[in-house]
CSV table of C-alpha atoms in Angstrom, one decimal:
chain,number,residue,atom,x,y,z
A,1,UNK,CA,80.4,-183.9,59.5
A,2,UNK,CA,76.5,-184.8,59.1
A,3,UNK,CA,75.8,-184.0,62.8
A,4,UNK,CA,72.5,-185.9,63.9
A,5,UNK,CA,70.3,-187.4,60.9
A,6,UNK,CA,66.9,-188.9,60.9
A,7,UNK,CA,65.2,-190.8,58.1
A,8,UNK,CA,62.4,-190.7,56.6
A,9,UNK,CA,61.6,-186.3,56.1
A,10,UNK,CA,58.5,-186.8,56.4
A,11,UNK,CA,56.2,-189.9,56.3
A,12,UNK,CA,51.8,-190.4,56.0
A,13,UNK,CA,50.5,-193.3,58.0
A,14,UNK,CA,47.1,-194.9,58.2
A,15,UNK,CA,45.9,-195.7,61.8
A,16,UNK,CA,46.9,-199.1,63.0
A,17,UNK,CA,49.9,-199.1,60.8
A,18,UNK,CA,53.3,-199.2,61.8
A,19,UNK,CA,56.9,-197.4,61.4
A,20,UNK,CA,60.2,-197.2,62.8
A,21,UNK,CA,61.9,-193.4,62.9
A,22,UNK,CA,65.3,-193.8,62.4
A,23,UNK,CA,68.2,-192.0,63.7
A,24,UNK,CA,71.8,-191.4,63.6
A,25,UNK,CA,74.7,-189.3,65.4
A,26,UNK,CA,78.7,-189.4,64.1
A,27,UNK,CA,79.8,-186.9,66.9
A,28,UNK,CA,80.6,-190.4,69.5
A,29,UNK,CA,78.0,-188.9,71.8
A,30,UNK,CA,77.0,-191.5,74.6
A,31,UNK,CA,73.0,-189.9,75.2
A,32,UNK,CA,70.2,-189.7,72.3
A,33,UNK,CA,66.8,-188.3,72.8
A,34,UNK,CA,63.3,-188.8,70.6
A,35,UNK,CA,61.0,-185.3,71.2
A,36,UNK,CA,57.8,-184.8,69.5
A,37,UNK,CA,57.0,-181.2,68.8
A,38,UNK,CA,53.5,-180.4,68.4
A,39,UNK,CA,51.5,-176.4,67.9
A,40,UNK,CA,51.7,-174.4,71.2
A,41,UNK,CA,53.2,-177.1,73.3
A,42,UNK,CA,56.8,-176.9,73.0
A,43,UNK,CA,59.1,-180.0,72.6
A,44,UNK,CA,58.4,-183.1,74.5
A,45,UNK,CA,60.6,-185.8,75.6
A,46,UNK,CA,59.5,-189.3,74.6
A,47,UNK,CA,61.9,-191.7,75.1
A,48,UNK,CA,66.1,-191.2,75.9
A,49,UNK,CA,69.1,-193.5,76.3
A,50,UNK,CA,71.9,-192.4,78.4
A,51,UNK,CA,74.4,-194.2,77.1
A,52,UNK,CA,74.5,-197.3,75.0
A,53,UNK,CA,72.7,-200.1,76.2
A,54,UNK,CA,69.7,-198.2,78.4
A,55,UNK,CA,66.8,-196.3,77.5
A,56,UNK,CA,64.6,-195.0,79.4
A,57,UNK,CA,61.0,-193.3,79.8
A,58,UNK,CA,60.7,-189.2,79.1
A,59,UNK,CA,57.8,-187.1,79.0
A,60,UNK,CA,55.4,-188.5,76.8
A,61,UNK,CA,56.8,-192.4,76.1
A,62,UNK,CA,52.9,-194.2,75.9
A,63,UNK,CA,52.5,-195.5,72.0
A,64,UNK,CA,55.9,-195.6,71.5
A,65,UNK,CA,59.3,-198.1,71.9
A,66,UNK,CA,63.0,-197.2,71.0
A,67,UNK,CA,65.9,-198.9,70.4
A,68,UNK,CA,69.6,-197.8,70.6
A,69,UNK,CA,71.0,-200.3,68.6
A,70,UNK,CA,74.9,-198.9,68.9
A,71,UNK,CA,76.8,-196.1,69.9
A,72,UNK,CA,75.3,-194.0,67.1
A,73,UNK,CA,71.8,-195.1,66.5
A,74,UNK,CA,68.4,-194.8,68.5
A,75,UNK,CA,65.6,-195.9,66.7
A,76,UNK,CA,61.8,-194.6,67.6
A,77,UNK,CA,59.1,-197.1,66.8
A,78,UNK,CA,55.3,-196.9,66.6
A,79,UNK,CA,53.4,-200.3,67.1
A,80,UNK,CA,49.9,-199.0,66.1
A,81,UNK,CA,49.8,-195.2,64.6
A,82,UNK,CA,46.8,-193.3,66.1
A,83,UNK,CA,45.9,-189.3,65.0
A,84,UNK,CA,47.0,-188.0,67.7
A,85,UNK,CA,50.9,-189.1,67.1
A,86,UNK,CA,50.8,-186.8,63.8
A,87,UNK,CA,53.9,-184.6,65.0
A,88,UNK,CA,57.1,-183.3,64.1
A,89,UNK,CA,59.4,-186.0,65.9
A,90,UNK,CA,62.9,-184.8,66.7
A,91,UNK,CA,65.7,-186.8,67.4
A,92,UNK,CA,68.9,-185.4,69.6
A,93,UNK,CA,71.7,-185.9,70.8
A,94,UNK,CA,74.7,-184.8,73.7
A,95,UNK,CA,77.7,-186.0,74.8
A,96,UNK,CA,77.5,-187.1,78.4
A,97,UNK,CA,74.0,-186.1,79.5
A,98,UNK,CA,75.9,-184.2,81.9
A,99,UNK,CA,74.9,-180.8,83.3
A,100,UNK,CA,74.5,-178.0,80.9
A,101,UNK,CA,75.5,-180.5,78.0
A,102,UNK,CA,74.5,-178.8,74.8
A,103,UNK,CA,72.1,-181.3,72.6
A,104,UNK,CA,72.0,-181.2,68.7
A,105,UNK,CA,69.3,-182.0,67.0
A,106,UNK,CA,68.4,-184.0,63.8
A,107,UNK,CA,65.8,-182.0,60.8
A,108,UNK,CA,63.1,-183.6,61.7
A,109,UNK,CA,60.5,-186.2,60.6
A,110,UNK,CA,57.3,-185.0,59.7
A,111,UNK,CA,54.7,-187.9,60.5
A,112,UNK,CA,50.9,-187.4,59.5
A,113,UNK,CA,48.7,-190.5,60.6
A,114,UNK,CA,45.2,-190.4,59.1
B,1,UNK,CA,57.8,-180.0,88.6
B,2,UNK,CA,60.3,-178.3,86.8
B,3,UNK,CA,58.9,-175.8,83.8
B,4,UNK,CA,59.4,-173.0,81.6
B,5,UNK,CA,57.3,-169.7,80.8
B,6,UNK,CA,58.1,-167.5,77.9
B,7,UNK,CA,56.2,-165.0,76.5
B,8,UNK,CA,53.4,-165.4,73.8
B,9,UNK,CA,54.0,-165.0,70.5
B,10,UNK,CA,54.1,-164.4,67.3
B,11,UNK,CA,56.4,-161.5,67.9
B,12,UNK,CA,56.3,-158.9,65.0
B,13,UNK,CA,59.5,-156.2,64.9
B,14,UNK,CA,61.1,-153.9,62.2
B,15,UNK,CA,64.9,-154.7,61.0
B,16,UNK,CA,66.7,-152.7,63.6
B,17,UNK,CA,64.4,-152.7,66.3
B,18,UNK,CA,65.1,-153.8,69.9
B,19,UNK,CA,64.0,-157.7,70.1
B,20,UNK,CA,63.2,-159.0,74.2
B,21,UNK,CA,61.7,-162.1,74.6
B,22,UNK,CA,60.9,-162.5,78.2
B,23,UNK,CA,61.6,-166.4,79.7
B,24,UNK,CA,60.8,-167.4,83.5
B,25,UNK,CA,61.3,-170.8,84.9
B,26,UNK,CA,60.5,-173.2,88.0
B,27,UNK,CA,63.3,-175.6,89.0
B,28,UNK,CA,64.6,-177.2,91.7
B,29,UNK,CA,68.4,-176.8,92.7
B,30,UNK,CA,70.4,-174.7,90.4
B,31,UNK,CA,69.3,-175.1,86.5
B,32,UNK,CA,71.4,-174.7,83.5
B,33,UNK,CA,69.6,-172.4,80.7
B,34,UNK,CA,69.6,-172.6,77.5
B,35,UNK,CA,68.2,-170.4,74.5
B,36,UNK,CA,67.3,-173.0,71.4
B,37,UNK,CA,66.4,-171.5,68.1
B,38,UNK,CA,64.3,-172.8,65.1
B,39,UNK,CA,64.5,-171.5,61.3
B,40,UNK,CA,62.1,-172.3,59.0
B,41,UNK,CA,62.1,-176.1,58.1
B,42,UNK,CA,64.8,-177.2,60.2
B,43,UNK,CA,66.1,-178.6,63.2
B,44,UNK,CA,66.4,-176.9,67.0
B,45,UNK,CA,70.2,-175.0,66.9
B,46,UNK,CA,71.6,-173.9,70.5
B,47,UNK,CA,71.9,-169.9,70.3
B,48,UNK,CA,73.1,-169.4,73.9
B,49,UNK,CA,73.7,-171.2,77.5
B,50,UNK,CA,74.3,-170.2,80.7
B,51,UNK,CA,74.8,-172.8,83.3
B,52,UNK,CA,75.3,-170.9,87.1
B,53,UNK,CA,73.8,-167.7,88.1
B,54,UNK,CA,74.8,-164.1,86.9
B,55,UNK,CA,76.2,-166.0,83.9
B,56,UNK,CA,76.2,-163.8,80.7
B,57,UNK,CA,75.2,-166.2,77.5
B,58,UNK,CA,75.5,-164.7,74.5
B,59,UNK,CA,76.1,-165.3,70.6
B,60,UNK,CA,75.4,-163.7,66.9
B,61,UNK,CA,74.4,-160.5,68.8
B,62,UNK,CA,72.1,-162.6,71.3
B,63,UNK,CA,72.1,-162.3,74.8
B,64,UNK,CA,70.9,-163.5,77.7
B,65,UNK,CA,71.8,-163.3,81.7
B,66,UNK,CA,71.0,-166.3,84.4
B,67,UNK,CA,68.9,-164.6,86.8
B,68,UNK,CA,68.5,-166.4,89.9
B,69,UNK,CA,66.2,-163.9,92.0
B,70,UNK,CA,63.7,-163.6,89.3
B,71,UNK,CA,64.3,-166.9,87.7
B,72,UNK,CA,64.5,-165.4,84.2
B,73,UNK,CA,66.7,-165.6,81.5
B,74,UNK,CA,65.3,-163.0,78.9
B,75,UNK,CA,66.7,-163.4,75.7
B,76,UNK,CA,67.8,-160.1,74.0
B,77,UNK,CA,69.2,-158.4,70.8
B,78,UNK,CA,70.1,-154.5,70.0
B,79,UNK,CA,69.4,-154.3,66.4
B,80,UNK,CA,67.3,-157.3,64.7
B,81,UNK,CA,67.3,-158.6,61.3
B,82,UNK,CA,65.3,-160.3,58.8
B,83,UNK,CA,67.3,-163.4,59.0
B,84,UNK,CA,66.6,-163.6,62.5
B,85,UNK,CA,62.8,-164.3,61.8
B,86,UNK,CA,62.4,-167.9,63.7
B,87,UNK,CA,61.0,-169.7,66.8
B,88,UNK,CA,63.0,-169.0,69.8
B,89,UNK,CA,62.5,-171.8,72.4
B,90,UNK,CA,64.0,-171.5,76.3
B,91,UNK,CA,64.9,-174.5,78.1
B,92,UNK,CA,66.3,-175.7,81.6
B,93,UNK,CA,68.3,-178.5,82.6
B,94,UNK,CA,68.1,-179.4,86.1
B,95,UNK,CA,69.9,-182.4,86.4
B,96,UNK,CA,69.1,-184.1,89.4
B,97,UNK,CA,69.4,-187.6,87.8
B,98,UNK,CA,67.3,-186.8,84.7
B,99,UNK,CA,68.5,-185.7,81.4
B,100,UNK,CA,65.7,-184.2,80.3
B,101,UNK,CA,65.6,-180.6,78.9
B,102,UNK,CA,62.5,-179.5,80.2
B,103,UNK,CA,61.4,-176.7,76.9
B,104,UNK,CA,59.2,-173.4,77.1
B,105,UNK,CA,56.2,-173.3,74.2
B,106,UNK,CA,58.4,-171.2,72.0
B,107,UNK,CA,58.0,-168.3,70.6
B,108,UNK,CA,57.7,-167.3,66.7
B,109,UNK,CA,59.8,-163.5,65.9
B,110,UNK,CA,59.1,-162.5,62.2
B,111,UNK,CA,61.3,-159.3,61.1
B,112,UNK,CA,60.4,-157.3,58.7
B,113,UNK,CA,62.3,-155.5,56.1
């Protein structure tokens, strides 16, 4: 049982360049979350989708678009990289969103943009 | 807004010490709680949850009790190891229409032998 897994580990853009996170969950979870984790601040929410077919704006969403394709994927795009989205990006999961709803999370993807 | 305060780290102990890692919150209505842990190079791992007040969470030696009149949910272990050396994160959910876990900065314990 993988759990949550997110492609690529880590990842070194140039600014103005683009790149789609990728993420997957076998655990038939219906919500999916995209966090970016940066020094001293804690985990943010960027971007979540409740169930499949709605996603909706977290935290921290400017710079960035998502897509749940299916059940199991949610997908985290950047249009134009900028420094400031170099970040440990998180991807997450739960089962129904509902309260106190534990959410596992994926490795990680390292992203550096220069 | 709803947040979370925990205490500033990096936390240094001795193996077998006495580890407290103070957490306070602000939420509207009646949270859940949540005690999130970090190991080097890896991925957020639920240690502990408590969801209604004067809830006990606890697990691998962890504990931690919902505490409604302070708002705190200090995380707490008798005897610390070295394997415990991580960045412990607290978190609310407040529900309310919004699935977002609302995170504390974390805070980094290193054990030593």
């Amino acid at each position: 049982n993988a759990g949550v897994t997110q492609t690529p580990k880590f990842q070194v853009l140039k600014t103005g360049q683009s790149m789609t996170l990728q993420c997957a969950q076998d655990m038939n979870h219906n919500s999916m979350y995209w966090y970016r984790q940066d020094p001293g601040m804690g985990l943010r929410l960027i971007y979540y989708s409740a169930s499949e077919g709605t996603t909706d704006k977290g935290e921290v969403p400017n710079g960035y678009n998502v897509s749940r394709l299916n059940k199991r994927e949610f997908s985290l795009r950047l249009e134009s990289a900028a420094p400031s989205q170099t970040s440990v990006y998180f991807c997450a999961s739960s089962g129904r969103g509902a309260r106190g709803d534990t959410q596992y999370f994926g490795p990680g993807t390292r992203l550096t943009v220069l | 807004g709803n947040s979370v305060t925990q205490m500033e780290g990096p936390v240094t102990l001795s193996e077998e010490a006495f580890l407290t890692i103070n957490c306070t919150y602000t939420a509207t209505g009646y949270p859940s709680l949540f005690w999130y842990v970090q190991y080097p190079g890896e991925g957020l791992q639920l240690l502990l949850k408590a969801t209604k007040a004067d809830d006990k969470g606890s697990n691998k030696g962890f504990e931690a009790t919902y505490r409604k009149e302070t708002t705190s949910f200090h995380l707490e272990k008798g005897s610390v190891q070295v394997s415990d050396s991580a960045v412990y994160f607290c978190a609310l959910y407040s529900g309310a229409g919004s699935y977002q876990l609302t995170f504390g900065k974390g805070t980094k314990l290193s054990v030593i032998p």
